[in-house]
CSV table of C-alpha atoms and ligand atoms in Angstrom, one decimal:
chain,number,residue,atom,x,y,z
A,654,MET,CA,8.4,31.9,-35.8
A,655,THR,CA,10.8,30.2,-33.1
A,656,LEU,CA,11.9,27.1,-32.9
A,657,ILE,CA,12.5,25.5,-29.4
A,658,GLY,CA,15.1,22.9,-28.2
A,659,PHE,CA,15.0,20.6,-31.2
A,660,GLY,CA,15.3,16.6,-31.0
A,661,PRO,CA,17.6,15.8,-33.8
A,662,ASN,CA,15.7,14.9,-36.8
A,663,MET,CA,12.3,14.9,-35.0
A,664,PRO,CA,9.0,16.2,-36.4
A,665,GLN,CA,8.1,19.6,-35.0
A,666,ALA,CA,4.9,21.3,-34.4
A,667,PRO,CA,3.6,24.4,-32.3
A,668,PHE,CA,3.0,24.0,-29.1
A,669,VAL,CA,1.6,25.2,-25.4
A,670,ALA,CA,3.5,24.5,-22.1
A,671,VAL,CA,1.4,24.1,-19.3
A,672,PRO,CA,2.3,23.4,-15.4
A,673,ARG,CA,1.6,19.3,-15.0
A,674,GLU,CA,-1.2,20.3,-12.4
A,675,GLU,CA,-3.1,21.9,-15.4
A,676,ALA,CA,-2.4,19.3,-18.1
A,677,LYS,CA,-5.5,17.1,-17.7
A,678,LYS,CA,-8.1,20.1,-18.1
A,679,THR,CA,-5.9,22.2,-20.5
A,680,ARG,CA,-5.8,18.7,-23.0
A,681,GLU,CA,-9.6,18.4,-22.6
A,682,ASN,CA,-10.1,22.0,-23.5
A,683,LEU,CA,-7.5,21.9,-26.4
A,684,ASP,CA,-9.3,18.9,-27.6
A,685,SER,CA,-12.8,20.3,-27.4
A,686,ILE,CA,-11.8,23.3,-29.3
A,687,GLY,CA,-10.0,21.4,-32.0
A,688,LEU,CA,-6.7,22.6,-31.4
A,689,LEU,CA,-4.8,19.5,-30.2
A,690,ASP,CA,-2.6,17.7,-32.9
A,691,THR,CA,-3.4,14.3,-31.9
A,692,GLN,CA,-0.7,12.9,-34.2
A,693,PHE,CA,2.1,13.9,-31.9
A,694,LYS,CA,2.6,12.6,-28.2
A,695,PRO,CA,2.7,15.5,-25.7
A,696,ARG,CA,5.9,15.5,-23.7
A,697,GLU,CA,7.4,16.4,-20.4
A,698,GLU,CA,9.9,19.1,-19.9
A,699,ASP,CA,10.8,20.2,-16.3
A,700,ASP,CA,7.7,21.1,-14.5
A,701,CYS,CA,5.4,21.3,-17.6
A,702,ILE,CA,3.8,19.2,-20.4
A,703,LEU,CA,3.9,20.5,-23.8
A,704,PHE,CA,0.7,19.9,-25.9
A,705,PRO,CA,1.2,19.7,-29.9
A,706,LEU,CA,-1.0,22.0,-31.6
A,707,TYR,CA,-2.6,22.7,-35.2
A,708,GLU,CA,-1.5,26.4,-34.6
A,709,GLY,CA,0.8,28.6,-32.9
A,710,ASP,CA,3.9,30.9,-32.9
A,711,GLU,CA,6.4,28.8,-31.6
A,712,GLU,CA,7.4,25.2,-32.6
A,713,THR,CA,9.1,22.5,-30.8
A,714,TRP,CA,9.9,18.8,-31.4
A,715,PHE,CA,7.4,15.9,-30.8
A,716,GLU,CA,7.5,12.1,-31.2
A,717,TYR,CA,4.7,10.8,-33.4
A,718,ALA,CA,1.9,9.1,-31.4
A,719,ILE,CA,2.8,5.6,-31.2
A,720,THR,CA,0.0,4.5,-33.6
A,721,ARG,CA,-3.3,5.7,-34.3
A,722,ILE,CA,-4.6,2.3,-35.4
A,723,ASP,CA,-5.4,-0.1,-32.5
A,724,PRO,CA,-2.5,-2.2,-31.9
A,725,HIS,CA,-4.6,-5.5,-31.5
A,726,ILE,CA,-6.0,-4.7,-35.2
A,727,ARG,CA,-2.2,-4.0,-36.7
A,728,LEU,CA,-1.6,-7.7,-34.6
A,729,ARG,CA,-4.3,-9.4,-36.6
A,730,GLU,CA,-3.1,-7.6,-39.9
A,731,ILE,CA,0.3,-9.5,-39.3
A,732,PHE,CA,-1.0,-12.9,-38.1
A,733,PRO,CA,-4.6,-13.0,-40.2
A,734,ASN,CA,-4.7,-16.8,-38.8
A,735,GLY,CA,-4.1,-18.2,-35.6
A,736,PRO,CA,-4.3,-16.9,-31.9
A,737,VAL,CA,-2.7,-13.2,-31.1
A,738,PRO,CA,-2.3,-12.0,-27.8
A,739,LYS,CA,-5.1,-9.8,-26.3
A,740,LYS,CA,-3.0,-8.3,-23.5
A,741,TRP,CA,0.8,-7.5,-23.0
A,742,GLU,CA,3.0,-5.7,-20.5
A,743,ARG,CA,5.3,-2.5,-21.6
A,744,LEU,CA,8.2,-1.7,-19.9
A,745,GLY,CA,9.8,1.4,-21.7
A,746,ASP,CA,10.9,0.2,-24.9
A,747,LEU,CA,10.0,-3.6,-24.3
A,748,VAL,CA,6.9,-5.4,-24.5
A,749,LEU,CA,6.4,-8.4,-22.7
A,750,PHE,CA,3.9,-11.0,-24.1
A,751,PRO,CA,2.2,-14.0,-21.9
A,752,LEU,CA,4.1,-17.1,-22.4
A,753,ASP,CA,3.0,-18.9,-25.7
A,754,SER,CA,1.2,-15.9,-26.8
A,755,PHE,CA,1.4,-16.4,-30.4
A,756,GLY,CA,0.6,-20.6,-30.4
A,757,GLN,CA,3.2,-22.8,-32.1
A,758,ARG,CA,4.2,-20.4,-34.8
A,759,GLU,CA,7.9,-21.5,-35.7
A,760,GLN,CA,9.1,-18.0,-36.3
A,761,PRO,CA,6.9,-14.9,-36.0
A,762,PRO,CA,7.8,-11.8,-37.3
A,763,TRP,CA,9.1,-10.1,-34.4
A,764,SER,CA,10.3,-6.7,-35.9
A,765,ASP,CA,6.6,-6.1,-37.5
A,766,VAL,CA,5.2,-7.1,-34.2
A,767,ALA,CA,7.6,-4.5,-32.5
A,768,GLN,CA,6.8,-2.0,-34.9
A,769,ALA,CA,2.8,-2.6,-34.7
A,770,LEU,CA,3.4,-1.9,-30.9
A,771,GLY,CA,5.9,0.9,-31.2
A,772,ALA,CA,8.3,-1.2,-29.2
A,773,LYS,CA,12.2,-2.1,-29.7
A,774,ARG,CA,12.3,-5.1,-27.9
A,775,ILE,CA,9.9,-7.9,-27.5
A,776,GLY,CA,9.7,-10.8,-24.7
A,777,TYR,CA,7.8,-13.2,-23.3
A,778,GLN,CA,6.8,-12.8,-19.6
A,779,ALA,CA,7.1,-15.8,-17.5
A,780,PRO,CA,5.8,-16.3,-13.9
A,781,ILE,CA,8.3,-14.4,-11.0
A,782,ASP,CA,10.1,-17.1,-9.5
A,783,LYS,CA,9.1,-18.0,-5.9
A,784,SER,CA,12.4,-17.6,-4.0
A,785,VAL,CA,12.9,-14.5,-1.9
A,786,ASN,CA,14.8,-12.9,-4.6
A,787,ARG,CA,11.4,-12.8,-6.9
A,788,THR,CA,13.8,-12.8,-9.8
A,789,SER,CA,12.2,-12.0,-13.4
A,790,GLN,CA,12.2,-15.0,-15.7
A,791,ALA,CA,11.1,-13.1,-18.5
A,792,VAL,CA,12.7,-14.4,-22.1
A,793,LEU,CA,14.2,-12.0,-24.7
A,794,LEU,CA,13.0,-12.8,-28.2
A,795,HIS,CA,13.7,-9.8,-30.2
A,796,GLY,CA,16.0,-6.7,-29.7
A,797,SER,CA,18.9,-6.5,-27.4
A,798,GLN,CA,19.5,-7.0,-23.6
A,799,GLY,CA,20.0,-4.3,-21.5
A,800,ASN,CA,18.2,-2.1,-19.1
A,801,VAL,CA,14.9,-0.8,-19.5
A,802,THR,CA,14.0,3.0,-18.3
A,803,PHE,CA,10.6,4.3,-18.2
A,804,GLN,CA,8.6,6.9,-15.9
A,805,GLU,CA,5.5,5.8,-13.7
A,806,ASN,CA,3.6,8.7,-11.9
A,807,HIS,CA,6.7,10.9,-12.6
A,808,VAL,CA,9.0,8.5,-11.1
A,809,THR,CA,11.8,7.0,-13.4
A,810,PHE,CA,12.7,3.2,-12.8
A,811,CYS,CA,15.8,1.7,-14.5
A,812,PHE,CA,16.7,-1.8,-14.2
A,813,ASP,CA,17.4,-5.1,-16.0
A,814,PRO,CA,13.9,-6.6,-17.1
A,815,PHE,CA,15.4,-9.9,-17.6
A,816,SER,CA,16.8,-10.1,-14.0
A,817,VAL,CA,14.5,-8.0,-11.9
A,818,MET,CA,10.7,-8.4,-11.6
A,819,PHE,CA,8.6,-5.3,-12.0
A,820,SER,CA,5.0,-5.7,-11.3
A,821,SER,CA,2.7,-3.3,-13.3
A,822,GLY,CA,-0.2,-4.3,-11.6
A,823,ASN,CA,1.2,-3.1,-8.2
A,824,LEU,CA,0.8,0.8,-9.4
A,825,THR,CA,-2.1,1.4,-7.1
A,826,GLU,CA,-0.2,0.6,-4.0
A,827,ARG,CA,3.0,2.9,-5.7
A,828,LYS,CA,0.6,5.7,-5.7
A,829,ARG,CA,-0.9,5.3,-2.6
A,830,MET,CA,2.9,5.2,-0.8
A,831,ALA,CA,3.7,8.5,-2.8
A,832,SER,CA,0.5,10.0,-1.7
A,833,LEU,CA,1.0,9.4,2.2
A,834,ASP,CA,1.6,12.6,4.3
A,835,THR,CA,5.3,11.4,5.2
A,836,LYS,CA,6.4,14.9,5.5
A,837,ASN,CA,10.3,14.8,7.3
A,838,GLU,CA,9.7,11.1,8.1
A,839,VAL,CA,12.7,8.6,8.2
A,840,ILE,CA,11.4,5.6,6.5
A,841,ILE,CA,12.9,1.9,6.3
A,842,ASP,CA,12.0,-0.1,2.9
A,843,ALA,CA,13.2,-3.1,4.3
A,844,TYR,CA,12.8,-4.9,0.7
A,845,ALA,CA,13.6,-2.4,-1.4
A,846,GLY,CA,14.2,-4.0,-4.7
A,847,ILE,CA,15.1,-1.5,-7.4
A,848,GLY,CA,13.0,1.1,-5.7
A,849,TYR,CA,9.4,0.4,-6.1
A,850,TYR,CA,8.1,2.3,-3.0
A,851,THR,CA,11.7,4.0,-2.1
A,852,LEU,CA,11.6,6.0,-5.2
A,853,PRO,CA,8.2,7.0,-5.0
A,854,LEU,CA,8.4,8.0,-1.6
A,855,LEU,CA,11.4,10.2,-2.3
A,856,VAL,CA,9.8,11.8,-5.3
A,857,HIS,CA,6.4,12.7,-4.1
A,858,GLY,CA,6.5,12.5,-0.1
A,859,ASP,CA,8.8,15.3,1.7
A,860,VAL,CA,10.6,12.5,3.4
A,861,LYS,CA,13.6,13.1,5.3
A,862,HIS,CA,15.4,10.0,4.5
A,863,VAL,CA,15.2,6.5,3.1
A,864,HIS,CA,17.1,3.7,4.4
A,865,ALA,CA,16.4,1.1,1.7
A,866,LEU,CA,17.7,-2.7,2.7
A,867,GLU,CA,18.3,-5.0,-0.2
A,868,MET,CA,20.2,-8.1,-0.7
A,869,THR,CA,19.8,-8.8,-4.8
A,870,PRO,CA,23.1,-7.6,-6.7
A,871,LYS,CA,20.7,-6.9,-10.0
A,872,SER,CA,18.4,-5.0,-7.8
A,873,LEU,CA,20.7,-2.9,-5.9
A,874,GLU,CA,22.1,-1.7,-9.4
A,875,GLY,CA,18.5,-0.5,-10.5
A,876,LEU,CA,18.2,1.1,-7.1
A,877,SER,CA,21.3,3.0,-7.4
A,878,LEU,CA,20.6,4.0,-11.1
A,879,GLY,CA,16.8,5.0,-9.9
A,880,LEU,CA,18.3,7.1,-7.0
A,881,GLU,CA,20.4,9.2,-9.4
A,882,MET,CA,17.9,9.5,-12.2
A,883,ASN,CA,15.5,10.9,-10.1
A,884,GLN,CA,18.2,12.9,-8.1
A,885,VAL,CA,17.0,11.9,-4.7
A,886,GLN,CA,20.3,10.0,-3.8
A,887,ASP,CA,21.4,12.4,-1.3
A,888,ARG,CA,18.2,11.1,1.3
A,889,CYS,CA,18.6,7.6,0.8
A,890,THR,CA,21.0,5.1,2.3
A,891,ILE,CA,21.3,1.6,1.0
A,892,HIS,CA,22.2,-1.2,3.1
A,893,ALA,CA,23.2,-3.8,0.9
A,894,GLY,CA,22.8,-7.5,2.4
A,895,ASP,CA,20.0,-9.6,4.5
A,896,ASN,CA,18.0,-7.6,6.2
A,897,LYS,CA,18.2,-9.8,9.2
A,898,ASP,CA,21.8,-8.5,9.6
A,899,THR,CA,21.0,-4.7,8.4
A,900,LEU,CA,17.9,-4.2,9.9
A,901,PRO,CA,19.1,-4.6,13.8
A,902,LEU,CA,21.3,-1.7,13.1
A,903,LEU,CA,18.5,0.7,12.5
A,904,GLU,CA,16.8,0.1,15.8
A,905,GLY,CA,14.5,3.0,17.2
A,906,VAL,CA,15.2,5.3,14.1
A,907,ALA,CA,11.9,4.9,11.8
A,908,ASP,CA,8.7,7.0,11.6
A,909,ARG,CA,7.6,4.2,9.1
A,910,VAL,CA,8.5,0.7,7.7
A,911,VAL,CA,7.8,-0.8,4.6
A,912,LEU,CA,7.7,-4.6,4.6
A,913,GLY,CA,7.2,-5.4,0.7
A,914,LEU,CA,7.9,-9.0,0.1
A,915,LEU,CA,5.3,-11.6,-1.0
A,916,PRO,CA,4.3,-14.3,-0.2
A,917,SER,CA,5.2,-12.9,3.4
A,918,SER,CA,7.3,-10.4,5.0
A,919,GLU,CA,6.9,-12.3,8.5
A,920,ALA,CA,10.6,-13.1,8.7
A,921,SER,CA,11.6,-9.5,9.5
A,922,TRP,CA,8.2,-8.4,11.6
A,923,LYS,CA,9.8,-8.4,15.1
A,924,LEU,CA,13.2,-6.5,13.5
A,925,ALA,CA,10.7,-4.3,11.9
A,926,ALA,CA,8.8,-3.2,15.2
A,927,ARG,CA,12.1,-2.6,16.8
A,928,SER,CA,13.4,-0.4,14.4
A,929,LEU,CA,10.4,2.2,15.0
A,930,LYS,CA,11.2,5.3,16.9
A,931,PRO,CA,10.3,5.2,20.8
A,932,SER,CA,7.4,7.5,20.0
A,933,GLY,CA,5.8,5.2,17.6
A,934,GLY,CA,5.0,5.1,13.7
A,935,CYS,CA,3.5,2.9,11.1
A,936,ILE,CA,4.5,-0.6,9.4
A,937,HIS,CA,3.0,-1.4,6.1
A,938,VAL,CA,2.6,-5.2,6.1
A,939,HIS,CA,2.3,-7.2,2.8
A,940,MET,CA,1.3,-10.5,2.8
A,941,ASN,CA,-0.5,-12.9,0.2
A,942,ILE,CA,-3.6,-14.3,2.1
A,943,HIS,CA,-6.8,-16.3,0.9
A,944,GLU,CA,-9.9,-14.1,0.6
A,945,ASN,CA,-11.6,-16.5,3.5
A,946,GLN,CA,-8.7,-14.7,5.8
A,947,PHE,CA,-10.1,-10.9,5.0
A,948,ALA,CA,-11.9,-10.9,8.2
A,949,ASN,CA,-9.5,-12.5,10.6
A,950,TRP,CA,-6.0,-11.8,9.5
A,951,PRO,CA,-5.8,-7.9,10.3
A,952,GLN,CA,-6.7,-8.6,13.8
A,953,GLU,CA,-4.4,-11.8,14.5
A,954,THR,CA,-1.4,-9.9,12.6
A,955,LYS,CA,-2.2,-6.6,15.0
A,956,LYS,CA,-2.1,-8.9,18.0
A,957,LEU,CA,1.2,-10.6,17.0
A,958,PHE,CA,2.8,-7.2,16.7
A,959,GLU,CA,1.6,-6.1,20.1
A,960,ALA,CA,3.4,-9.0,21.4
A,961,TYR,CA,6.7,-7.7,20.2
A,962,GLY,CA,7.0,-4.6,22.4
A,963,ASN,CA,5.5,-2.2,24.8
A,964,TRP,CA,3.1,-1.0,21.9
A,965,ASN,CA,-0.6,-0.1,21.4
A,966,VAL,CA,-1.2,-1.2,18.0
A,967,PHE,CA,-3.8,0.1,15.8
A,968,ILE,CA,-5.6,-0.9,12.3
A,969,ASP,CA,-5.2,2.1,10.2
A,970,HIS,CA,-6.0,0.7,6.9
A,971,PHE,CA,-6.3,-2.7,4.8
A,972,GLU,CA,-5.6,-2.5,1.3
A,973,LYS,CA,-6.4,-5.4,-1.2
A,974,VAL,CA,-3.6,-4.8,-3.8
A,975,LYS,CA,-4.5,-7.1,-6.6
A,976,SER,CA,-5.5,-10.7,-7.1
A,977,TYR,CA,-2.9,-12.8,-7.0
A,978,SER,CA,-4.1,-16.6,-8.0
A,979,PRO,CA,-7.6,-17.7,-7.6
A,980,GLY,CA,-8.9,-16.6,-4.0
A,981,VAL,CA,-5.5,-15.4,-3.1
A,982,TRP,CA,-5.0,-11.8,-2.6
A,983,HIS,CA,-1.6,-9.6,-2.4
A,984,VAL,CA,-2.9,-7.6,0.8
A,985,VAL,CA,-1.3,-4.5,2.6
A,986,LEU,CA,-2.3,-3.8,6.1
A,987,ASP,CA,-1.2,-0.3,7.8
A,988,LEU,CA,-0.7,-0.8,11.6
A,989,GLY,CA,-0.4,2.5,13.5
A,990,PHE,CA,2.2,2.0,16.9
A,991,ARG,CA,1.7,4.0,20.0
A,992,PRO,CA,3.8,3.5,23.0
A,993,LYS,CA,1.8,2.0,25.8
A,994,ASN,CA,2.7,4.7,28.3
B,1716,SAM,C1,10.6,-8.1,-5.7
B,1716,SAM,S1,10.7,-6.9,-4.2
B,1716,SAM,C2,9.1,-7.2,-4.1
B,1716,SAM,C3,8.2,-6.3,-5.1
B,1716,SAM,C4,7.4,-5.4,-4.6
B,1716,SAM,N1,6.9,-5.8,-3.1
B,1716,SAM,C5,6.3,-4.8,-5.5
B,1716,SAM,O1,5.2,-5.1,-4.9
B,1716,SAM,O2,6.4,-4.6,-6.2
B,1716,SAM,C6,11.3,-8.0,-2.9
B,1716,SAM,C7,12.7,-7.8,-2.8
B,1716,SAM,O3,13.3,-8.2,-1.7
B,1716,SAM,C8,14.5,-8.2,-1.5
B,1716,SAM,N2,14.7,-9.3,-0.5
B,1716,SAM,C9,14.0,-10.4,-0.2
B,1716,SAM,N3,14.7,-11.1,1.0
B,1716,SAM,C10,15.4,-10.3,1.4
B,1716,SAM,C11,16.1,-10.2,2.6
B,1716,SAM,N4,15.9,-10.9,3.5
B,1716,SAM,N5,17.1,-8.9,2.9
B,1716,SAM,C12,17.1,-8.0,1.9
B,1716,SAM,N6,16.2,-8.0,0.8
B,1716,SAM,C13,15.4,-8.9,0.5
B,1716,SAM,C14,14.6,-9.1,-3.1
B,1716,SAM,O4,15.7,-9.4,-3.3
B,1716,SAM,C15,13.8,-8.4,-4.0
B,1716,SAM,O5,14.6,-7.6,-4.7
């Protein structure tokens, strides 16, 4: 029996390694023939997924699956009376609960809660602040301060969750950006944050270069860490500072511009149109709008952009990302630009 790549003190199990593309089908097959050992978590290594098996010749290390008992049931065991949260957000080793999820309890046993959820840190989520910096207002309740690191759609993010926002609900948009045909493109991410769109574009798209514009120091820190961790720093230039100063320096360079600021990115629309190559390109306009604007806002926005230069502008796509507040939606309008003559 060969033992491969031990983690210290980790449990071992026989395994099979399969390329990522085949992972879903293999998991189903192994499960259906009763060979998949579900007490362990499959893990990634290079371009493969390693599945733990009940039988096999070679062994490697695995982590135990977080819990085989529904964490909602475990929370109810800890708090047999009174309210327990029904939902939470997981960012790496941190679990964030909605504010006041545990009612008026004096001192909940946070370490039991952390253990029940397979987390090291617990915090309360609070609404993201409404300033342009979109700072996180999460509060730490158990464990230590410091960055979280986690993978989403094969992209590694690393940032200080108590300073910087991360909207798990925008996963569909991050995936959509990652799936666009961006081969050899030069892209400007005008509100880059920690790389919400910059990193998926660099990791998944065959992008030539991303110019990432960002002005908040803590976000710039997370962005640099993310670029290094995903080993894509050679294809990205960070432009630190207000994009009203940095965007004019990028006139005529971009095939695509991402304007990911809520509630509105309008302050940079004119500069974004100027930063497109003379041959044209695409701009992704993020905005919060009321659902009764769904019919008119795309057309009105297209007309505004037409007034910014000698462009024919086309509506390529209108994406409703998620509900933001009652009746109000985070939307993204993809506009295509072609020179008039
Ligand atoms: C938090 S992100 C938006 C998140 C992202 N759109 C998402 O959906 O997950 C917005 C970022 O834009 C940055 N920002 C806002 N105004 C800016 C400006 N004028 N110049 C450069 N960066 C700016 C903020 O610092 C923040 O990091």
